[in-house]
Tab-separated table of C-alpha atoms and ligand atoms in Angstrom:
chain	number	residue	atom	x	y	z
E	11	MET	CA	-97.970	-119.363	-60.181
E	12	LYS	CA	-101.085	-117.215	-60.407
E	13	TYR	CA	-99.865	-115.758	-63.676
E	14	GLU	CA	-99.368	-119.285	-65.011
E	15	ALA	CA	-102.966	-120.139	-64.103
E	16	TYR	CA	-104.114	-116.973	-65.871
E	17	LYS	CA	-102.079	-117.836	-68.936
E	18	SER	CA	-103.365	-121.377	-68.985
E	19	ARG	CA	-106.988	-120.194	-68.844
E	20	LEU	CA	-106.416	-117.806	-71.733
E	21	THR	CA	-104.707	-120.559	-73.728
E	22	THR	CA	-107.764	-122.783	-73.326
E	23	ILE	CA	-110.036	-119.928	-74.357
E	24	ALA	CA	-107.834	-119.228	-77.389
E	25	ASP	CA	-107.908	-122.910	-78.385
E	26	ILE	CA	-111.687	-122.831	-78.477
E	27	GLY	CA	-111.823	-119.338	-79.994
E	28	TYR	CA	-109.513	-120.282	-82.859
E	29	SER	CA	-111.530	-123.457	-83.443
E	30	ILE	CA	-114.584	-121.244	-83.871
E	31	ALA	CA	-112.586	-119.164	-86.340
E	32	MET	CA	-111.712	-122.324	-88.258
E	33	LEU	CA	-115.390	-123.269	-88.501
E	34	GLY	CA	-116.145	-119.741	-89.681
E	35	TRP	CA	-113.422	-119.859	-92.330
E	36	ASP	CA	-114.755	-123.155	-93.642
E	37	GLN	CA	-118.282	-121.752	-93.683
E	38	GLU	CA	-117.162	-118.957	-96.025
E	39	THR	CA	-115.021	-121.125	-98.313
E	40	TYR	CA	-115.786	-124.841	-98.643
E	41	MET	CA	-118.771	-125.806	-96.490
E	42	PRO	CA	-121.573	-127.387	-98.551
E	43	GLU	CA	-124.834	-125.450	-98.510
E	44	LYS	CA	-126.757	-127.928	-96.395
E	45	GLY	CA	-124.197	-127.716	-93.617
E	46	ALA	CA	-125.265	-124.215	-92.622
E	47	GLY	CA	-127.833	-125.145	-89.949
E	48	PHE	CA	-125.671	-127.390	-87.800
E	49	ARG	CA	-122.640	-125.215	-88.403
E	50	ALA	CA	-124.425	-122.224	-86.877
E	51	GLN	CA	-125.351	-124.446	-83.916
E	52	GLN	CA	-121.750	-125.651	-83.481
E	53	ILE	CA	-120.412	-122.101	-83.529
E	54	ALA	CA	-123.070	-120.938	-81.046
E	55	THR	CA	-122.278	-123.818	-78.661
E	56	LEU	CA	-118.538	-123.150	-78.711
E	57	SER	CA	-119.115	-119.395	-78.329
E	58	GLY	CA	-121.203	-120.109	-75.257
E	59	ILE	CA	-118.384	-122.202	-73.764
E	60	VAL	CA	-115.885	-119.394	-74.414
E	61	HIS	CA	-118.199	-116.904	-72.728
E	62	GLU	CA	-118.612	-119.163	-69.677
E	63	LYS	CA	-114.894	-119.768	-69.342
E	64	PHE	CA	-114.090	-116.104	-69.673
E	65	THR	CA	-116.713	-114.713	-67.305
E	66	ASP	CA	-116.334	-117.424	-64.664
E	67	LYS	CA	-116.239	-115.970	-61.097
E	68	GLU	CA	-113.073	-117.802	-60.101
E	69	PHE	CA	-111.273	-116.392	-63.119
E	70	GLY	CA	-112.480	-112.933	-62.105
E	71	LYS	CA	-111.038	-113.406	-58.607
E	72	LEU	CA	-107.734	-114.541	-60.089
E	73	LEU	CA	-107.588	-111.473	-62.325
E	74	LYS	CA	-108.303	-109.138	-59.408
E	75	LYS	CA	-105.627	-110.765	-57.263
E	76	LEU	CA	-103.078	-110.420	-60.054
E	77	ASP	CA	-104.117	-106.841	-60.633
E	78	ASP	CA	-103.820	-106.029	-56.921
E	79	SER	CA	-100.194	-107.126	-56.717
E	80	PRO	CA	-98.609	-105.554	-59.778
E	81	LYS	CA	-95.111	-105.645	-58.244
E	82	LYS	CA	-94.970	-109.396	-58.671
E	83	LEU	CA	-95.430	-109.038	-62.410
E	84	SER	CA	-93.228	-107.879	-65.247
E	85	GLU	CA	-94.395	-104.845	-67.211
E	86	LYS	CA	-95.684	-107.022	-70.035
E	87	GLN	CA	-97.515	-109.350	-67.640
E	88	ARG	CA	-99.056	-106.382	-65.879
E	89	ARG	CA	-100.334	-104.931	-69.128
E	90	ASN	CA	-101.785	-108.280	-70.150
E	91	VAL	CA	-103.659	-108.615	-66.874
E	92	THR	CA	-104.976	-105.038	-67.033
E	93	GLN	CA	-106.247	-105.651	-70.553
E	94	THR	CA	-107.911	-108.946	-69.697
E	95	LEU	CA	-109.507	-107.463	-66.578
E	96	LYS	CA	-110.943	-104.651	-68.681
E	97	ASP	CA	-112.432	-107.213	-71.101
E	98	TYR	CA	-113.688	-109.296	-68.179
E	99	LYS	CA	-115.484	-106.354	-66.580
E	100	ARG	CA	-117.047	-105.448	-69.899
E	101	GLN	CA	-118.295	-108.979	-70.532
E	102	LYS	CA	-119.755	-109.133	-67.030
E	103	LYS	CA	-121.923	-106.098	-67.694
E	104	TYR	CA	-124.125	-108.000	-70.111
E	105	THR	CA	-126.995	-110.003	-68.708
E	106	ARG	CA	-127.829	-113.279	-70.354
E	107	GLU	CA	-131.221	-111.841	-71.379
E	108	PHE	CA	-129.568	-108.945	-73.168
E	109	VAL	CA	-127.110	-111.186	-75.033
E	110	GLU	CA	-129.915	-113.448	-76.182
E	111	LEU	CA	-132.100	-110.527	-77.240
E	112	LEU	CA	-129.223	-108.968	-79.168
E	113	SER	CA	-128.442	-112.237	-80.894
E	114	LYS	CA	-132.090	-112.809	-81.846
E	115	THR	CA	-132.518	-109.228	-83.069
E	116	THR	CA	-129.305	-109.503	-85.090
E	117	SER	CA	-130.369	-112.593	-86.986
E	118	GLU	CA	-133.819	-111.130	-87.716
E	119	CYS	CA	-132.350	-107.801	-88.723
E	120	PHE	CA	-129.765	-109.473	-90.973
E	121	GLN	CA	-132.361	-111.598	-92.755
E	122	SER	CA	-134.630	-108.612	-93.196
E	123	TRP	CA	-131.733	-106.569	-94.611
E	124	GLN	CA	-130.880	-109.238	-97.190
E	125	LYS	CA	-134.467	-109.349	-98.393
E	126	ALA	CA	-134.907	-105.572	-98.297
E	127	ARG	CA	-131.753	-105.007	-100.313
E	128	HIS	CA	-132.785	-107.597	-102.854
E	129	GLU	CA	-136.243	-106.027	-103.203
E	130	ASN	CA	-134.997	-102.456	-102.887
E	131	SER	CA	-137.416	-101.798	-100.074
E	132	PHE	CA	-136.164	-99.913	-97.028
E	133	LYS	CA	-139.648	-99.830	-95.546
E	134	GLN	CA	-139.747	-103.515	-94.611
E	135	TYR	CA	-136.294	-103.269	-93.004
E	136	ALA	CA	-136.987	-100.097	-91.005
E	137	PRO	CA	-138.810	-101.700	-88.019
E	138	HIS	CA	-135.991	-104.253	-87.552
E	139	LEU	CA	-133.298	-101.618	-87.767
E	140	THR	CA	-135.254	-99.418	-85.355
E	141	LYS	CA	-135.184	-102.277	-82.826
E	142	MET	CA	-131.477	-102.754	-83.409
E	143	ILE	CA	-130.665	-99.067	-82.856
E	144	ALA	CA	-132.729	-99.059	-79.647
E	145	LEU	CA	-130.722	-102.057	-78.429
E	146	LYS	CA	-127.442	-100.368	-79.337
E	147	ARG	CA	-128.433	-97.316	-77.314
E	148	LYS	CA	-129.228	-99.621	-74.441
E	149	GLU	CA	-125.887	-101.354	-74.916
E	150	ALA	CA	-124.070	-98.033	-74.676
E	151	ASP	CA	-125.815	-97.430	-71.342
E	152	ILE	CA	-124.895	-100.901	-70.124
E	153	LEU	CA	-121.246	-100.444	-71.074
E	154	GLY	CA	-121.115	-96.885	-69.788
E	155	TYR	CA	-119.426	-93.808	-71.222
E	156	LYS	CA	-118.215	-90.427	-70.077
E	157	LYS	CA	-119.252	-88.049	-72.823
E	158	HIS	CA	-121.011	-89.604	-75.782
E	159	PRO	CA	-122.986	-92.871	-76.036
E	160	TYR	CA	-121.215	-93.618	-79.326
E	161	ASP	CA	-117.892	-93.735	-77.413
E	162	ALA	CA	-119.010	-96.957	-75.720
E	163	LEU	CA	-119.561	-98.654	-79.090
E	164	LEU	CA	-116.395	-97.288	-80.692
E	165	ASP	CA	-114.327	-98.650	-77.841
E	166	GLN	CA	-115.249	-102.232	-78.787
E	167	TYR	CA	-113.505	-101.943	-82.148
E	168	GLU	CA	-111.003	-99.181	-81.533
E	169	PRO	CA	-110.127	-99.057	-77.838
E	170	GLY	CA	-109.561	-95.478	-76.767
E	171	ALA	CA	-111.260	-93.863	-79.789
E	172	ARG	CA	-113.664	-91.082	-78.828
E	173	VAL	CA	-116.183	-88.898	-80.629
E	174	ALA	CA	-114.284	-85.838	-79.408
E	175	ASP	CA	-111.181	-86.916	-81.386
E	176	LEU	CA	-113.008	-88.311	-84.403
E	177	ASP	CA	-114.981	-85.073	-84.779
E	178	VAL	CA	-111.701	-83.192	-85.154
E	179	LEU	CA	-110.341	-85.770	-87.582
E	180	PHE	CA	-113.427	-85.831	-89.797
E	181	LYS	CA	-113.619	-82.055	-89.719
E	182	ASP	CA	-110.185	-82.103	-91.353
E	183	VAL	CA	-111.419	-84.659	-93.887
E	184	ARG	CA	-114.294	-82.344	-94.754
E	185	SER	CA	-112.328	-79.145	-94.914
E	186	GLN	CA	-109.279	-80.490	-96.774
E	187	LEU	CA	-110.271	-83.502	-98.817
E	188	VAL	CA	-113.545	-82.216	-100.264
E	189	GLY	CA	-111.828	-79.276	-101.957
E	190	PHE	CA	-108.944	-81.371	-103.233
E	191	VAL	CA	-111.248	-83.953	-104.797
E	192	LYS	CA	-113.138	-81.111	-106.514
E	193	LYS	CA	-109.858	-79.991	-108.088
E	194	ILE	CA	-109.257	-83.527	-109.326
E	195	ALA	CA	-112.761	-83.669	-110.792
E	196	ALA	CA	-112.082	-80.468	-112.712
E	197	ALA	CA	-108.788	-81.772	-114.142
E	198	LYS	CA	-108.240	-83.819	-117.289
E	199	GLN	CA	-109.398	-87.365	-116.562
E	200	ASN	CA	-107.345	-90.545	-116.981
E	201	GLU	CA	-108.312	-93.694	-118.836
E	202	ASP	CA	-108.909	-97.170	-117.396
E	203	LYS	CA	-111.051	-99.011	-119.964
E	204	PHE	CA	-108.449	-101.728	-120.436
E	205	MET	CA	-108.981	-102.805	-116.799
E	206	TYR	CA	-112.401	-104.127	-117.807
E	207	LEU	CA	-111.438	-106.410	-120.704
E	208	HIS	CA	-111.606	-110.180	-120.350
E	209	TYR	CA	-109.050	-111.451	-117.787
E	210	PRO	CA	-109.271	-115.257	-117.397
E	211	LYS	CA	-109.445	-116.512	-113.824
E	212	ASP	CA	-106.536	-118.944	-113.560
E	213	LYS	CA	-103.964	-116.406	-114.639
E	214	GLN	CA	-105.321	-113.844	-112.183
E	215	TRP	CA	-105.054	-116.417	-109.436
E	216	ASN	CA	-101.418	-117.183	-110.296
E	217	PHE	CA	-100.515	-113.523	-110.471
E	218	GLY	CA	-102.115	-112.943	-107.060
E	219	ILE	CA	-100.041	-115.750	-105.540
E	220	GLU	CA	-96.894	-114.178	-107.033
E	221	LEU	CA	-97.759	-110.852	-105.389
E	222	LEU	CA	-98.296	-112.503	-101.999
E	223	GLU	CA	-94.989	-114.356	-102.291
E	224	GLN	CA	-93.226	-111.133	-103.129
E	225	MET	CA	-94.673	-109.554	-99.950
E	226	HIS	CA	-93.200	-112.528	-98.029
E	227	TYR	CA	-96.600	-113.768	-96.945
E	228	ASP	CA	-95.591	-117.163	-95.547
E	229	PHE	CA	-97.435	-119.939	-97.375
E	230	LYS	CA	-96.072	-122.474	-94.876
E	231	ALA	CA	-98.060	-120.571	-92.246
E	232	GLY	CA	-101.077	-119.749	-94.361
E	233	ARG	CA	-102.979	-120.211	-97.586
E	234	GLN	CA	-105.255	-118.353	-99.958
E	235	ASP	CA	-108.737	-119.446	-101.037
E	236	ILE	CA	-111.721	-117.946	-102.823
E	237	SER	CA	-114.720	-116.414	-101.023
E	238	ALA	CA	-117.568	-114.061	-101.927
E	239	HIS	CA	-116.144	-111.304	-99.724
E	240	PRO	CA	-112.379	-111.315	-99.202
E	241	PHE	CA	-111.254	-111.626	-95.578
E	242	THR	CA	-108.360	-112.679	-93.355
E	243	THR	CA	-108.649	-114.984	-90.367
E	244	SER	CA	-106.140	-116.793	-88.204
E	245	PHE	CA	-105.934	-119.835	-85.959
E	246	SER	CA	-102.527	-118.805	-84.533
E	247	SER	CA	-99.674	-116.774	-86.006
E	248	LYS	CA	-98.605	-120.040	-87.655
E	249	ASP	CA	-101.837	-120.514	-89.583
E	250	VAL	CA	-103.201	-117.338	-91.121
E	251	ARG	CA	-105.696	-117.629	-93.963
E	252	VAL	CA	-106.518	-115.045	-96.600
E	253	THR	CA	-109.223	-115.169	-99.242
E	254	THR	CA	-109.759	-113.287	-102.474
E	255	ARG	CA	-112.358	-112.974	-105.212
E	256	ILE	CA	-111.828	-112.881	-108.946
E	257	ALA	CA	-113.931	-111.047	-111.532
E	258	GLU	CA	-112.982	-111.885	-115.108
E	259	ASP	CA	-114.275	-108.542	-116.375
E	260	ASN	CA	-112.505	-106.403	-113.766
E	261	LEU	CA	-108.762	-106.702	-113.209
E	262	LYS	CA	-108.884	-104.305	-110.262
E	263	SER	CA	-111.043	-106.512	-108.079
E	264	MET	CA	-108.583	-109.330	-107.401
E	265	ILE	CA	-105.259	-107.505	-107.390
E	266	TRP	CA	-105.965	-104.972	-104.655
E	267	SER	CA	-108.096	-107.220	-102.512
E	268	CYS	CA	-105.246	-109.715	-102.638
E	269	ILE	CA	-102.651	-107.131	-101.555
E	270	HIS	CA	-105.052	-105.764	-98.913
E	271	GLU	CA	-105.709	-109.135	-97.284
E	272	GLY	CA	-102.015	-109.951	-97.671
E	273	GLY	CA	-101.276	-106.909	-95.488
E	274	HIS	CA	-103.712	-108.138	-92.826
E	275	GLY	CA	-102.139	-111.594	-93.110
E	276	LEU	CA	-98.588	-110.297	-92.597
E	277	TYR	CA	-99.673	-108.566	-89.384
E	278	GLU	CA	-101.189	-111.788	-88.036
E	279	GLN	CA	-98.147	-113.843	-89.074
E	280	GLY	CA	-95.911	-111.292	-87.351
E	281	LEU	CA	-97.632	-111.510	-83.948
E	282	PRO	CA	-95.375	-113.198	-81.383
E	283	GLU	CA	-95.827	-116.978	-81.218
E	284	SER	CA	-94.812	-117.077	-77.526
E	285	GLU	CA	-97.781	-114.862	-76.591
E	286	TYR	CA	-100.465	-117.227	-77.943
E	287	GLY	CA	-103.857	-116.434	-76.403
E	288	LEU	CA	-102.585	-113.393	-74.487
E	289	PRO	CA	-103.321	-109.741	-75.303
E	290	SER	CA	-99.615	-109.345	-76.134
E	291	GLY	CA	-100.187	-111.899	-78.890
E	292	GLU	CA	-103.181	-110.126	-80.413
E	293	ALA	CA	-103.710	-107.238	-82.816
E	294	ILE	CA	-104.206	-103.831	-81.146
E	295	SER	CA	-107.414	-102.695	-82.796
E	296	LEU	CA	-109.316	-102.796	-86.058
E	297	GLY	CA	-107.822	-99.438	-87.032
E	298	ILE	CA	-104.251	-100.644	-86.604
E	299	HIS	CA	-105.110	-103.894	-88.396
E	300	GLU	CA	-106.543	-101.892	-91.265
E	301	SER	CA	-103.434	-99.681	-91.318
E	302	GLN	CA	-101.420	-102.771	-92.218
E	303	SER	CA	-103.700	-103.801	-95.070
E	304	ARG	CA	-104.037	-100.283	-96.468
E	305	LEU	CA	-100.348	-99.511	-96.247
E	306	TRP	CA	-99.660	-102.451	-98.574
E	307	GLU	CA	-102.742	-101.932	-100.717
E	308	ASN	CA	-102.455	-98.171	-101.241
E	309	MET	CA	-99.100	-96.680	-100.264
E	310	VAL	CA	-97.213	-99.632	-101.764
E	311	GLY	CA	-99.621	-101.431	-104.114
E	312	ARG	CA	-101.018	-98.358	-105.851
E	313	GLY	CA	-97.596	-96.759	-106.207
E	314	LEU	CA	-95.474	-96.387	-109.324
E	315	PRO	CA	-92.404	-98.182	-107.868
E	316	TYR	CA	-94.542	-101.240	-107.137
E	317	TRP	CA	-95.796	-101.385	-110.705
E	318	LYS	CA	-92.354	-100.832	-112.137
E	319	ALA	CA	-91.463	-103.998	-110.235
E	320	ASN	CA	-94.521	-106.003	-111.300
E	321	TYR	CA	-96.016	-104.701	-114.520
E	322	LYS	CA	-93.910	-106.803	-116.896
E	323	LYS	CA	-95.034	-109.950	-115.098
E	324	LEU	CA	-98.660	-108.917	-115.452
E	325	GLN	CA	-98.175	-108.115	-119.162
E	326	LYS	CA	-96.796	-111.616	-119.695
E	327	TYR	CA	-100.033	-113.080	-118.329
E	328	TYR	CA	-102.203	-110.867	-120.569
E	329	PRO	CA	-100.161	-109.685	-123.560
E	330	GLY	CA	-103.237	-109.141	-125.735
E	331	ASN	CA	-104.872	-106.789	-123.219
E	332	LEU	CA	-101.839	-104.964	-121.900
E	333	ASN	CA	-98.948	-104.897	-124.363
E	334	LYS	CA	-99.963	-101.509	-125.711
E	335	VAL	CA	-100.491	-100.056	-122.232
E	336	THR	CA	-97.390	-98.513	-120.640
E	337	VAL	CA	-96.599	-98.826	-116.936
E	338	GLU	CA	-97.311	-95.105	-116.513
E	339	GLN	CA	-100.722	-95.507	-118.129
E	340	PHE	CA	-101.384	-98.489	-115.936
E	341	TYR	CA	-100.386	-96.505	-112.833
E	342	LYS	CA	-102.801	-93.723	-113.802
E	343	ALA	CA	-105.604	-96.235	-114.339
E	344	VAL	CA	-104.958	-97.768	-110.925
E	345	ASN	CA	-105.461	-94.391	-109.283
E	346	ILE	CA	-108.559	-92.967	-110.885
E	347	VAL	CA	-110.473	-90.747	-108.492
E	348	THR	CA	-114.159	-90.483	-109.121
E	349	PRO	CA	-117.121	-90.041	-106.764
E	350	SER	CA	-119.197	-93.202	-106.710
E	351	LEU	CA	-122.148	-94.780	-104.953
E	352	ILE	CA	-120.659	-97.916	-103.466
E	353	ARG	CA	-118.176	-97.678	-100.605
E	354	THR	CA	-116.322	-100.917	-101.328
E	355	GLU	CA	-115.612	-99.836	-104.908
E	356	ALA	CA	-114.452	-96.324	-104.046
E	357	ASP	CA	-110.964	-94.956	-104.731
E	358	GLU	CA	-108.650	-94.250	-101.811
E	359	LEU	CA	-109.659	-90.558	-101.534
E	360	THR	CA	-113.435	-90.446	-101.993
E	361	TYR	CA	-113.588	-93.562	-99.810
E	362	HIS	CA	-113.402	-91.357	-96.731
E	363	PHE	CA	-116.558	-89.425	-97.678
E	364	HIS	CA	-118.437	-92.710	-97.528
E	365	ILE	CA	-117.108	-93.237	-94.012
E	366	LEU	CA	-117.750	-89.652	-92.981
E	367	ILE	CA	-121.402	-90.022	-93.988
E	368	ARG	CA	-121.794	-93.250	-92.020
E	369	TYR	CA	-120.053	-91.717	-89.024
E	370	GLU	CA	-122.386	-88.715	-88.971
E	371	ILE	CA	-125.408	-90.982	-89.312
E	372	GLU	CA	-124.362	-93.388	-86.555
E	373	LYS	CA	-123.661	-90.526	-84.186
E	374	ALA	CA	-127.034	-88.927	-84.914
E	375	LEU	CA	-128.817	-92.273	-84.424
E	376	MET	CA	-127.108	-92.775	-81.076
E	377	GLU	CA	-127.953	-89.247	-79.974
E	378	GLY	CA	-131.565	-89.831	-80.958
E	379	LYS	CA	-131.375	-86.881	-83.347
E	380	LEU	CA	-132.118	-89.035	-86.361
E	381	GLU	CA	-134.844	-91.634	-86.705
E	382	VAL	CA	-134.493	-94.769	-88.780
E	383	LYS	CA	-137.493	-93.908	-90.949
E	384	ASP	CA	-135.721	-90.725	-92.092
E	385	LEU	CA	-132.492	-92.532	-92.965
E	386	PRO	CA	-132.879	-92.842	-96.768
E	387	GLU	CA	-133.589	-89.160	-97.194
E	388	TYR	CA	-130.722	-88.194	-94.895
E	389	TRP	CA	-128.356	-90.591	-96.662
E	390	ASN	CA	-129.226	-89.316	-100.126
E	391	ALA	CA	-128.826	-85.690	-99.065
E	392	LYS	CA	-125.348	-86.439	-97.672
E	393	TYR	CA	-124.282	-88.204	-100.888
E	394	LYS	CA	-125.373	-85.141	-102.811
E	395	GLU	CA	-123.531	-82.847	-100.431
E	396	TYR	CA	-120.183	-84.680	-100.094
E	397	LEU	CA	-119.919	-86.651	-103.317
E	398	GLY	CA	-122.147	-84.624	-105.603
E	399	ILE	CA	-124.082	-87.677	-106.752
E	400	LYS	CA	-127.690	-88.687	-106.844
E	401	VAL	CA	-128.520	-92.025	-105.257
E	402	PRO	CA	-130.787	-93.939	-107.680
E	403	SER	CA	-132.169	-96.519	-105.221
E	404	ASP	CA	-131.951	-97.534	-101.566
E	405	ALA	CA	-130.373	-100.830	-102.632
E	406	LYS	CA	-127.444	-98.816	-103.981
E	407	GLY	CA	-127.696	-96.339	-101.148
E	408	VAL	CA	-128.571	-96.810	-97.512
E	409	LEU	CA	-129.027	-100.589	-97.886
E	410	GLN	CA	-125.602	-101.332	-99.381
E	411	ASP	CA	-123.639	-102.291	-96.232
E	412	ILE	CA	-124.105	-105.320	-94.010
E	413	HIS	CA	-122.788	-103.587	-90.850
E	414	TRP	CA	-125.918	-102.084	-89.280
E	415	SER	CA	-127.924	-105.251	-89.783
E	416	HIS	CA	-125.226	-107.018	-87.734
E	417	GLY	CA	-125.382	-104.340	-85.065
E	418	SER	CA	-121.823	-103.259	-85.893
E	419	LEU	CA	-122.177	-99.573	-85.047
E	420	GLY	CA	-118.861	-97.859	-84.390
E	421	TYR	CA	-117.044	-100.093	-86.869
E	422	PHE	CA	-116.927	-97.848	-89.958
E	423	PRO	CA	-114.566	-95.181	-88.541
E	424	THR	CA	-111.837	-97.836	-88.155
E	425	TYR	CA	-111.576	-98.030	-91.959
E	426	SER	CA	-110.628	-94.359	-92.214
E	427	LEU	CA	-108.417	-94.538	-89.136
E	428	GLY	CA	-106.599	-97.415	-90.847
E	429	SER	CA	-105.814	-95.333	-93.932
E	430	PHE	CA	-104.674	-92.350	-91.897
E	431	TYR	CA	-102.434	-94.470	-89.659
E	432	ALA	CA	-101.089	-96.155	-92.789
E	433	ALA	CA	-100.062	-92.833	-94.349
E	434	GLN	CA	-98.370	-91.763	-91.128
E	435	PHE	CA	-96.511	-95.067	-90.687
E	436	TYR	CA	-95.446	-95.064	-94.320
E	437	ALA	CA	-94.104	-91.498	-94.085
E	438	THR	CA	-91.951	-92.629	-91.145
E	439	ALA	CA	-90.846	-95.798	-92.956
E	440	LYS	CA	-89.687	-93.699	-95.918
E	441	LYS	CA	-87.560	-91.602	-93.563
E	442	GLU	CA	-86.094	-94.537	-91.702
E	443	ILE	CA	-85.494	-97.026	-94.530
E	444	LYS	CA	-82.911	-95.633	-96.894
E	445	GLY	CA	-84.035	-95.835	-100.524
E	446	LEU	CA	-87.278	-97.604	-99.598
E	447	GLU	CA	-89.016	-96.932	-102.888
E	448	ASP	CA	-85.958	-97.960	-104.918
E	449	LYS	CA	-86.063	-101.235	-103.056
E	450	ILE	CA	-89.777	-101.629	-103.811
E	451	GLU	CA	-89.071	-100.809	-107.461
E	452	SER	CA	-86.579	-103.667	-107.604
E	453	GLY	CA	-89.200	-106.010	-106.131
E	454	ASN	CA	-87.542	-106.157	-102.723
E	455	MET	CA	-90.306	-105.825	-100.107
E	456	LEU	CA	-88.293	-107.323	-97.260
E	457	PRO	CA	-86.895	-104.094	-95.737
E	458	LEU	CA	-90.425	-102.693	-95.391
E	459	LEU	CA	-91.786	-105.925	-93.925
E	460	GLU	CA	-88.896	-106.158	-91.459
E	461	TRP	CA	-89.549	-102.566	-90.385
E	462	LEU	CA	-93.251	-103.286	-89.824
E	463	ARG	CA	-92.401	-106.454	-87.912
E	464	GLU	CA	-89.985	-104.596	-85.657
E	465	LYS	CA	-92.052	-101.454	-85.102
E	466	ILE	CA	-95.601	-102.815	-85.045
E	467	HIS	CA	-96.294	-106.541	-85.428
E	468	ARG	CA	-94.098	-108.025	-82.702
E	469	HIS	CA	-95.639	-105.893	-79.942
E	470	GLY	CA	-99.119	-107.382	-80.163
E	471	LYS	CA	-101.423	-105.380	-77.903
E	472	TYR	CA	-98.639	-104.278	-75.562
E	473	TYR	CA	-99.223	-100.654	-76.599
E	474	SER	CA	-102.513	-98.905	-77.213
E	475	ALA	CA	-103.056	-97.549	-80.737
E	476	GLU	CA	-102.204	-94.046	-79.575
E	477	GLU	CA	-99.063	-95.158	-77.714
E	478	LEU	CA	-97.877	-97.185	-80.680
E	479	CYS	CA	-98.452	-94.335	-83.082
E	480	LYS	CA	-96.450	-91.965	-80.880
E	481	LYS	CA	-93.695	-94.506	-80.404
E	482	VAL	CA	-93.348	-95.288	-84.106
E	483	THR	CA	-93.916	-91.838	-85.631
E	484	GLY	CA	-93.176	-89.419	-82.777
E	485	GLU	CA	-96.705	-87.979	-82.637
E	486	LYS	CA	-100.294	-89.063	-82.286
E	487	LEU	CA	-102.517	-89.626	-85.305
E	488	ASN	CA	-102.291	-86.584	-87.548
E	489	PHE	CA	-104.446	-86.280	-90.678
E	490	ASN	CA	-101.825	-84.072	-92.365
E	491	HIS	CA	-99.779	-87.145	-93.251
E	492	PHE	CA	-102.612	-88.593	-95.273
E	493	MET	CA	-103.297	-85.227	-96.886
E	494	ASN	CA	-99.624	-84.762	-97.809
E	495	TYR	CA	-99.533	-88.243	-99.291
E	496	ALA	CA	-102.707	-87.537	-101.274
E	497	LYS	CA	-101.525	-84.144	-102.537
E	498	ASP	CA	-98.104	-85.428	-103.546
E	499	LYS	CA	-99.452	-88.375	-105.434
E	500	TYR	CA	-102.580	-86.988	-107.047
E	501	SER	CA	-101.208	-83.576	-107.990
E	502	THR	CA	-98.787	-85.377	-110.268
E	503	LEU	CA	-101.338	-87.892	-111.506
E	504	TYR	CA	-103.836	-85.163	-112.426
E	505	ASN	CA	-101.433	-82.364	-113.162
E	506	ILE	CA	-102.836	-80.080	-110.455
E	507	LYS	CA	-100.988	-77.195	-108.873
E	508	THR	CA	-101.090	-77.206	-105.071
E	509	LEU	CA	-99.672	-74.594	-102.759
G	15	CO	CO1	-109.375	-104.782	-94.255
């Protein structure tokens, strides 16, 4: 009975939460400009109701009672209650004053960032960001941590992730990936000029839909629309929306954002319908979510078998641009590695240097070892050190990402974690699914999707990221899998000898 009451409360909260998500989706896709003011108010009102319902004292008592008599619950029920109680205790730590101050600081900081980026002026942004960092340090104290204040922030996006583990992981990135990328830079470079010819919009759109259908993204439980920044959101596992963007002078932009969001979408569509509103019906963490998008985007969607399956279709859309380009040439163009300034445009290897730099900066800011006013100089020095490039302006440097202005510190590492989990999952999938890449080459993505459904999607949050990784692959996250994937693929692409 008590469990039913718990479930019913979470269902109500999910109903409101998903309605907020729907308003957010509309805001990014179809909402007319003038709607912004009241929309923000509507979202804030509903968010307040969710917060009240979740942190209500009676609900807290119910959770404690359930948690105190674990024998009356099944294993899954017990895990759900433990998870919700953890979230409840965390939410209760915030005072109303702190939440309001954080929300006010965030909107000021965000507006200041937009203007500063536009005007290429870090100086005007610095006082706002300084306030934000001070609040984040306070937040870490409020939430509590054992070893490092950054752990408290990480835990919000990647439960269980700790500086102690990430330091080891990023040390591997530094020691192994930096050298390998240098070898690639010294090798004969591949050609991708044809990616930047004129590619009319409508055909790109149709091709993108074909790719999503081939992945078995369920259009009866979802749809694709256009937005400035591609994203995935869901209102239940039966209504999962993806968005994409199309640039007519850059074929790369749409294709891989479409596959990426498709991967996120498949995870959401694969979460168990019966667990609506419960932790067992939710994604584990941002890192695991990102592993699903990157596995499809990179391991599958930047692979030769995938393009053997799809290149002829693409040529039919754009015969003038592509008929003289072979599938092998196309594959090489898809996988060009070159150090660049902008994180979101980086290739799948140098991408992790962008994250490494942000990770080191966030940690130093939280430790108080780095001050906001010194950020541009620090940033530029790191880009020189890890990527060997000179940053021409703060707009293209330290001001490029939205995250800090939103107060999202601890978020960036989940992008790298996602790629590393993806490589490890994919290595296991190749072992367990006989002839996986032959199947992909024939355009049959179902065996891979079914494997992901069985091993990952259907469990929701039942396992932690670490437990899931061990269960699926037999070991905890191990950077070697990503490095092996990278060496295998790029040694061939760039004709490099590796030992
Ligand atoms: Co993503």
